[in-house]
JSON list of C-alpha atoms in Angstrom, two decimals:
[
{"chain": "A", "resi": 187, "resn": "UNK", "atom": "CA", "xyz": [0.49, -16.96, 6.42]},
{"chain": "A", "resi": 188, "resn": "UNK", "atom": "CA", "xyz": [-1.30, -14.48, 4.15]},
{"chain": "A", "resi": 189, "resn": "UNK", "atom": "CA", "xyz": [-4.96, -13.73, 3.73]},
{"chain": "A", "resi": 190, "resn": "UNK", "atom": "CA", "xyz": [-6.93, -15.86, 1.30]},
{"chain": "A", "resi": 191, "resn": "UNK", "atom": "CA", "xyz": [-9.86, -14.15, -0.48]},
{"chain": "A", "resi": 192, "resn": "UNK", "atom": "CA", "xyz": [-12.44, -16.29, 1.30]},
{"chain": "A", "resi": 193, "resn": "UNK", "atom": "CA", "xyz": [-10.87, -15.36, 4.64]},
{"chain": "A", "resi": 194, "resn": "UNK", "atom": "CA", "xyz": [-10.60, -11.63, 4.02]},
{"chain": "A", "resi": 195, "resn": "UNK", "atom": "CA", "xyz": [-11.40, -10.04, 7.34]},
{"chain": "A", "resi": 196, "resn": "UNK", "atom": "CA", "xyz": [-9.62, -6.78, 6.74]},
{"chain": "A", "resi": 197, "resn": "UNK", "atom": "CA", "xyz": [-11.20, -3.40, 6.45]},
{"chain": "A", "resi": 198, "resn": "UNK", "atom": "CA", "xyz": [-8.12, -1.27, 6.11]},
{"chain": "A", "resi": 199, "resn": "UNK", "atom": "CA", "xyz": [-7.84, 1.93, 8.09]},
{"chain": "A", "resi": 200, "resn": "UNK", "atom": "CA", "xyz": [-7.74, 4.84, 5.66]},
{"chain": "A", "resi": 201, "resn": "UNK", "atom": "CA", "xyz": [-5.59, 7.55, 7.19]},
{"chain": "A", "resi": 202, "resn": "UNK", "atom": "CA", "xyz": [-5.83, 10.04, 4.30]},
{"chain": "A", "resi": 203, "resn": "UNK", "atom": "CA", "xyz": [-7.60, 10.00, 0.96]},
{"chain": "A", "resi": 204, "resn": "UNK", "atom": "CA", "xyz": [-6.69, 12.38, -1.84]},
{"chain": "A", "resi": 205, "resn": "UNK", "atom": "CA", "xyz": [-7.89, 12.20, -5.47]},
{"chain": "A", "resi": 206, "resn": "UNK", "atom": "CA", "xyz": [-4.39, 10.99, -6.47]},
{"chain": "A", "resi": 207, "resn": "UNK", "atom": "CA", "xyz": [-3.32, 8.83, -3.52]},
{"chain": "A", "resi": 208, "resn": "UNK", "atom": "CA", "xyz": [-4.38, 7.16, -0.31]},
{"chain": "A", "resi": 209, "resn": "UNK", "atom": "CA", "xyz": [-2.50, 6.52, 2.95]},
{"chain": "A", "resi": 210, "resn": "UNK", "atom": "CA", "xyz": [-3.43, 3.22, 4.59]},
{"chain": "A", "resi": 211, "resn": "UNK", "atom": "CA", "xyz": [-2.45, 1.54, 7.85]},
{"chain": "A", "resi": 212, "resn": "UNK", "atom": "CA", "xyz": [-1.10, -1.83, 6.60]},
{"chain": "A", "resi": 213, "resn": "UNK", "atom": "CA", "xyz": [-1.34, -4.55, 9.23]},
{"chain": "A", "resi": 214, "resn": "UNK", "atom": "CA", "xyz": [1.68, -6.72, 9.98]},
{"chain": "A", "resi": 215, "resn": "UNK", "atom": "CA", "xyz": [1.54, -10.20, 8.48]},
{"chain": "A", "resi": 216, "resn": "UNK", "atom": "CA", "xyz": [-0.06, -9.23, 5.18]},
{"chain": "A", "resi": 217, "resn": "UNK", "atom": "CA", "xyz": [1.76, -9.49, 1.83]},
{"chain": "A", "resi": 218, "resn": "UNK", "atom": "CA", "xyz": [1.83, -6.30, -0.20]},
{"chain": "A", "resi": 219, "resn": "UNK", "atom": "CA", "xyz": [2.26, -8.21, -3.50]},
{"chain": "A", "resi": 220, "resn": "UNK", "atom": "CA", "xyz": [0.60, -11.51, -4.41]},
{"chain": "A", "resi": 221, "resn": "UNK", "atom": "CA", "xyz": [2.85, -14.38, -3.33]},
{"chain": "A", "resi": 222, "resn": "UNK", "atom": "CA", "xyz": [0.99, -17.31, -4.87]},
{"chain": "A", "resi": 223, "resn": "UNK", "atom": "CA", "xyz": [-0.42, -18.53, -1.57]},
{"chain": "A", "resi": 224, "resn": "UNK", "atom": "CA", "xyz": [-2.56, -15.56, -0.59]},
{"chain": "A", "resi": 225, "resn": "UNK", "atom": "CA", "xyz": [-4.24, -12.49, -1.99]},
{"chain": "A", "resi": 226, "resn": "UNK", "atom": "CA", "xyz": [-2.26, -9.29, -1.74]},
{"chain": "A", "resi": 227, "resn": "UNK", "atom": "CA", "xyz": [-2.86, -6.13, 0.20]},
{"chain": "A", "resi": 228, "resn": "UNK", "atom": "CA", "xyz": [-3.34, -4.22, -3.07]},
{"chain": "A", "resi": 229, "resn": "UNK", "atom": "CA", "xyz": [-5.87, -6.79, -4.29]},
{"chain": "A", "resi": 230, "resn": "UNK", "atom": "CA", "xyz": [-7.85, -6.54, -1.07]},
{"chain": "A", "resi": 231, "resn": "UNK", "atom": "CA", "xyz": [-7.65, -2.75, -0.85]},
{"chain": "A", "resi": 232, "resn": "UNK", "atom": "CA", "xyz": [-8.80, -1.75, -4.36]},
{"chain": "A", "resi": 233, "resn": "UNK", "atom": "CA", "xyz": [-12.40, -3.00, -3.95]},
{"chain": "A", "resi": 234, "resn": "UNK", "atom": "CA", "xyz": [-12.64, -1.48, -0.46]},
{"chain": "A", "resi": 235, "resn": "UNK", "atom": "CA", "xyz": [-11.91, 2.00, -1.81]},
{"chain": "A", "resi": 236, "resn": "UNK", "atom": "CA", "xyz": [-13.89, 1.42, -5.04]},
{"chain": "A", "resi": 237, "resn": "UNK", "atom": "CA", "xyz": [-11.07, 1.66, -7.57]},
{"chain": "A", "resi": 238, "resn": "UNK", "atom": "CA", "xyz": [-9.98, -0.82, -10.22]},
{"chain": "A", "resi": 239, "resn": "UNK", "atom": "CA", "xyz": [-6.31, -0.72, -9.24]},
{"chain": "A", "resi": 240, "resn": "UNK", "atom": "CA", "xyz": [-3.82, 0.87, -6.85]},
{"chain": "A", "resi": 241, "resn": "UNK", "atom": "CA", "xyz": [-0.10, 1.42, -7.43]},
{"chain": "A", "resi": 242, "resn": "UNK", "atom": "CA", "xyz": [2.57, 1.05, -4.76]},
{"chain": "A", "resi": 243, "resn": "UNK", "atom": "CA", "xyz": [5.28, 3.65, -4.36]},
{"chain": "A", "resi": 244, "resn": "UNK", "atom": "CA", "xyz": [7.19, 1.70, -1.74]},
{"chain": "A", "resi": 245, "resn": "UNK", "atom": "CA", "xyz": [6.50, -1.48, 0.17]},
{"chain": "A", "resi": 246, "resn": "UNK", "atom": "CA", "xyz": [6.53, -2.77, 3.68]},
{"chain": "A", "resi": 247, "resn": "UNK", "atom": "CA", "xyz": [7.65, -6.35, 4.16]},
{"chain": "A", "resi": 248, "resn": "UNK", "atom": "CA", "xyz": [5.06, -8.91, 5.21]},
{"chain": "A", "resi": 249, "resn": "UNK", "atom": "CA", "xyz": [5.98, -8.92, 8.93]},
{"chain": "A", "resi": 250, "resn": "UNK", "atom": "CA", "xyz": [5.95, -5.11, 9.04]},
{"chain": "A", "resi": 251, "resn": "UNK", "atom": "CA", "xyz": [2.91, -2.96, 9.72]},
{"chain": "A", "resi": 252, "resn": "UNK", "atom": "CA", "xyz": [2.63, 0.76, 9.21]},
{"chain": "A", "resi": 253, "resn": "UNK", "atom": "CA", "xyz": [1.56, 3.59, 6.96]},
{"chain": "A", "resi": 254, "resn": "UNK", "atom": "CA", "xyz": [1.70, 2.79, 3.27]},
{"chain": "A", "resi": 255, "resn": "UNK", "atom": "CA", "xyz": [1.10, 5.27, 0.44]},
{"chain": "A", "resi": 256, "resn": "UNK", "atom": "CA", "xyz": [-0.70, 3.96, -2.63]},
{"chain": "A", "resi": 257, "resn": "UNK", "atom": "CA", "xyz": [-1.46, 5.87, -5.81]},
{"chain": "A", "resi": 258, "resn": "UNK", "atom": "CA", "xyz": [-4.90, 5.89, -7.42]},
{"chain": "A", "resi": 259, "resn": "UNK", "atom": "CA", "xyz": [-4.21, 7.00, -11.02]},
{"chain": "A", "resi": 260, "resn": "UNK", "atom": "CA", "xyz": [-1.61, 5.94, -13.59]},
{"chain": "A", "resi": 261, "resn": "UNK", "atom": "CA", "xyz": [-0.64, 9.58, -14.17]},
{"chain": "A", "resi": 262, "resn": "UNK", "atom": "CA", "xyz": [0.03, 10.18, -10.49]},
{"chain": "A", "resi": 263, "resn": "UNK", "atom": "CA", "xyz": [1.91, 6.89, -10.24]},
{"chain": "A", "resi": 264, "resn": "UNK", "atom": "CA", "xyz": [4.25, 8.04, -13.00]},
{"chain": "A", "resi": 265, "resn": "UNK", "atom": "CA", "xyz": [4.86, 11.49, -11.45]},
{"chain": "A", "resi": 266, "resn": "UNK", "atom": "CA", "xyz": [5.44, 10.17, -7.93]},
{"chain": "A", "resi": 267, "resn": "UNK", "atom": "CA", "xyz": [7.66, 7.32, -9.16]},
{"chain": "A", "resi": 268, "resn": "UNK", "atom": "CA", "xyz": [9.87, 9.84, -10.98]},
{"chain": "A", "resi": 269, "resn": "UNK", "atom": "CA", "xyz": [10.02, 12.00, -7.86]},
{"chain": "A", "resi": 270, "resn": "UNK", "atom": "CA", "xyz": [11.16, 8.99, -5.78]},
{"chain": "A", "resi": 271, "resn": "UNK", "atom": "CA", "xyz": [13.73, 8.08, -8.43]},
{"chain": "A", "resi": 272, "resn": "UNK", "atom": "CA", "xyz": [15.06, 11.65, -8.45]},
{"chain": "A", "resi": 273, "resn": "UNK", "atom": "CA", "xyz": [15.22, 11.61, -4.62]},
{"chain": "A", "resi": 274, "resn": "UNK", "atom": "CA", "xyz": [12.71, 14.46, -4.38]},
{"chain": "A", "resi": 275, "resn": "UNK", "atom": "CA", "xyz": [10.67, 12.22, -2.06]},
{"chain": "A", "resi": 276, "resn": "UNK", "atom": "CA", "xyz": [11.94, 9.83, 0.55]},
{"chain": "A", "resi": 277, "resn": "UNK", "atom": "CA", "xyz": [10.58, 7.38, 3.06]},
{"chain": "A", "resi": 278, "resn": "UNK", "atom": "CA", "xyz": [11.37, 7.09, 6.73]},
{"chain": "A", "resi": 279, "resn": "UNK", "atom": "CA", "xyz": [11.11, 4.00, 8.90]},
{"chain": "A", "resi": 280, "resn": "UNK", "atom": "CA", "xyz": [10.52, 4.31, 12.63]},
{"chain": "A", "resi": 281, "resn": "UNK", "atom": "CA", "xyz": [10.64, 1.40, 15.04]},
{"chain": "A", "resi": 282, "resn": "UNK", "atom": "CA", "xyz": [8.01, 2.06, 17.70]},
{"chain": "A", "resi": 283, "resn": "UNK", "atom": "CA", "xyz": [8.67, -0.97, 19.88]}
]
């Protein structure tokens, strides 16, 4: 089950904030994109960090928690997306169980 706006109890842990991006600790059980039944992580995060919108570079599935990088400007979103597409950047998954 996701988080409905009236039930929002999350204050996301900001691990790093840069003018172009932010690293957040996404809790397990929260949808990154809206799924029709609950508000999304991005929708909950933007007001917390006082921006109109955030852009995802990669996603973590709903049951997965961990560090998620989100971009704060459309220009940076474009540059970083192209770097991911060109394999200049990559992501690593670690299972810490």
